[in-house]
Coordinates of N, CA and C in Angstrom, one line a residue:
M136 N 0.1 8.3 8.4 CA -0.5 7.2 7.9 C -0.6 5.7 8.0
E137 N 1.2 5.5 8.6 CA 1.5 3.9 9.3 C 0.1 3.6 10.1
D138 N -0.1 4.7 11.4 CA -0.4 4.4 12.1 C -2.6 3.7 11.7
L139 N -2.4 4.6 10.4 CA -4.2 4.2 9.9 C -4.0 3.3 9.4
L140 N -2.7 2.8 8.7 CA -3.0 1.2 7.7 C -3.0 0.3 9.2
V141 N -2.4 0.2 10.2 CA -2.3 -0.8 11.3 C -3.6 -0.5 11.9
D142 N -3.9 0.8 12.5 CA -5.7 0.1 12.3 C -6.6 -0.2 12.1
R143 N -6.7 -0.4 10.3 CA -6.9 -1.1 9.5 C -7.0 -2.1 8.9
D144 N -6.5 -2.3 9.6 CA -5.0 -4.2 9.5 C -4.5 -4.0 8.1
L145 N -3.9 -3.3 7.9 CA -3.8 -3.3 6.3 C -2.1 -3.1 6.1
W146 N -1.6 -3.0 7.2 CA 0.3 -2.8 7.1 C 0.8 -3.9 6.6
D147 N 0.4 -5.5 6.5 CA 1.0 -6.5 5.9 C 1.2 -6.3 4.8
A148 N 0.5 -5.7 3.5 CA 0.3 -4.8 2.4 C 1.2 -4.0 1.9
V149 N 2.1 -3.3 3.0 CA 3.0 -2.3 2.7 C 4.0 -3.2 3.2
D150 N 4.2 -4.1 4.0 CA 5.1 -4.8 4.6 C 6.2 -5.4 4.0
E151 N 7.5 -4.9 3.5 CA 8.1 -5.9 2.5 C 8.5 -6.7 2.7
K152 N 8.6 -7.3 4.2 CA 8.8 -8.8 5.4 C 7.7 -9.4 5.1
V153 N 6.7 -8.9 4.0 CA 5.3 -9.7 4.2 C 5.3 -10.1 2.4
H154 N 4.9 -11.4 2.2 CA 5.2 -11.7 0.7 C 3.6 -12.2 0.4
R155 N 3.2 -12.2 -0.7 CA 1.8 -12.6 -1.0 C 1.9 -13.7 -1.2
P156 N 0.7 -14.4 -0.9 CA 1.0 -15.7 -0.1 C 0.7 -17.0 -2.1
M157 N 1.4 -18.3 -1.4 CA 1.6 -19.0 -2.8 C -0.2 -19.1 -3.0
D158 N -0.7 -19.4 -2.0 CA -2.3 -20.6 -1.2 C -3.3 -19.7 -2.3
P159 N -4.0 -19.9 -3.6 CA -4.9 -19.1 -4.5 C -5.7 -18.2 -3.3
I160 N -6.5 -19.1 -2.2 CA -7.4 -18.2 -1.4 C -6.7 -17.1 -0.2
L161 N -5.2 -17.8 0.0 CA -5.0 -16.7 1.1 C -4.0 -15.2 -0.5
A162 N -4.6 -16.0 -1.2 CA -3.5 -14.1 -2.3 C -4.7 -13.3 -3.0
T163 N -5.8 -14.4 -2.5 CA -7.1 -13.1 -2.7 C -7.4 -11.9 -1.6
Q164 N -6.9 -13.0 -0.8 CA -7.2 -12.2 0.3 C -5.6 -10.9 0.3
Y165 N -5.3 -10.8 -0.2 CA -3.9 -10.3 -0.2 C -4.4 -9.2 -1.0
D166 N -4.4 -9.7 -2.2 CA -4.9 -8.0 -3.3 C -6.1 -7.7 -2.4
V167 N -7.0 -8.0 -2.0 CA -8.3 -7.4 -1.6 C -7.7 -6.4 -0.5
M168 N -6.6 -6.6 0.3 CA -5.8 -5.7 1.6 C -4.8 -5.0 0.5
N169 N -4.0 -5.7 -0.6 CA -3.4 -4.2 -1.0 C -4.6 -3.3 -2.0
R170 N -5.6 -3.3 -2.9 CA -5.9 -2.7 -2.7 C -6.7 -1.7 -2.1
K171 N -6.9 -2.1 -1.4 CA -7.3 -1.6 0.0 C -6.6 -0.5 0.8
A172 N -5.3 -1.3 1.0 CA -4.3 0.0 1.4 C -3.9 1.6 0.4
K173 N -3.3 1.0 -0.6 CA -3.2 1.5 -1.4 C -4.1 2.6 -2.1
G174 N -5.1 2.0 -1.8 CA -6.7 3.1 -1.9 C -6.6 4.7 -0.9
L175 N -6.3 3.7 0.5 CA -5.8 4.3 1.3 C -5.0 5.5 1.4
I176 N -3.7 5.9 1.6 CA -2.7 5.8 0.5 C -3.0 6.3 0.4
R177 N -3.7 6.7 -1.0 CA -3.3 7.8 -2.5 C -4.5 8.3 -1.6
L178 N -5.7 8.2 -0.8 CA -6.9 9.1 -0.7 C -6.1 10.1 0.4
C179 N -5.6 9.9 1.1 CA -4.4 10.6 1.7 C -3.7 11.8 1.2
L180 N -3.2 11.4 0.3 CA -2.2 12.4 -0.8 C -2.6 13.8 -0.8
S181 N -1.6 14.4 -1.7 CA -2.2 16.2 -2.2 C -2.4 15.7 -4.0
N182 N -3.3 16.3 -5.0 CA -3.1 16.5 -5.8 C -1.2 16.4 -6.3
S183 N -0.8 17.1 -5.7 CA 0.6 17.5 -6.7 C 1.9 16.3 -6.2
I184 N 1.0 15.7 -4.5 CA 1.8 14.5 -5.1 C 1.1 13.1 -5.8
L185 N 0.3 12.9 -5.8 CA -0.7 11.7 -6.0 C -0.4 12.1 -7.7
I186 N 0.3 12.9 -8.6 CA 0.5 13.2 -10.0 C 1.9 12.2 -10.8
N187 N 2.6 12.5 -9.2 CA 3.9 11.0 -9.3 C 4.3 9.9 -8.7
V188 N 2.9 9.2 -8.4 CA 2.9 7.8 -8.1 C 1.8 7.1 -7.9
H189 N 0.9 7.9 -9.3 CA -0.5 7.4 -9.2 C -0.9 5.7 -9.8
E190 N 0.0 6.1 -10.4 CA 0.4 4.5 -11.5 C 1.5 3.1 -10.9
E191 N 1.7 3.4 -9.9 CA 2.2 2.6 -8.6 C 1.1 1.0 -8.9
S192 N 1.8 0.3 -9.3 CA 0.5 -1.1 -9.4 C 0.0 -1.9 -7.4
T193 N 1.2 -1.3 -6.4 CA 0.7 -2.5 -5.6 C 1.3 -1.8 -4.1
S194 N 0.5 -1.5 -3.1 CA 0.4 -0.6 -2.3 C 2.5 -0.7 -2.1
E195 N 3.0 -1.8 -1.8 CA 4.3 -2.4 -0.6 C 5.2 -0.9 -1.6
K196 N 5.2 -0.4 -3.8 CA 5.2 -0.1 -4.1 C 5.5 1.8 -4.1
L197 N 4.3 1.7 -4.2 CA 3.5 3.2 -3.2 C 4.7 3.7 -1.8
W198 N 4.4 3.1 -0.9 CA 5.0 3.0 0.3 C 6.1 3.2 0.0
K199 N 6.8 2.3 -1.0 CA 8.9 2.9 -0.9 C 8.9 4.2 -1.2
I200 N 8.3 3.9 -2.6 CA 8.8 5.2 -3.8 C 7.9 6.8 -2.2
L201 N 6.6 6.8 -1.7 CA 6.8 8.0 -1.1 C 7.5 8.1 0.1
G202 N 7.9 6.7 0.5 CA 9.5 6.7 1.6 C 10.9 8.1 1.7
Q203 N 10.6 7.4 0.1 CA 12.0 7.8 -0.9 C 12.1 9.3 -0.7
I204 N 10.8 10.2 -1.7 CA 10.3 11.7 -1.7 C 10.6 12.1 0.1
Y205 N 9.7 11.3 1.1 CA 9.2 12.0 2.6 C 10.8 11.7 2.9
Q206 N 11.7 11.2 2.7 CA 13.0 10.9 4.6 C 14.1 11.2 3.4

């Protein structure tokens, strides 16, 4: 999954070292990237896992929860 996010230039959305920019234009771009990353991650999850994480609001939170489940 990490490789897929990197390949699609979406890794920054789940990387806890990267924060949402303050600049409105860059923040909008970040929000779009976040939605794409969250959608891509969800598409790769089985329904039995998705039901437990479907309410996470950001891709970073979703990624963190999945990391806790699988590590």
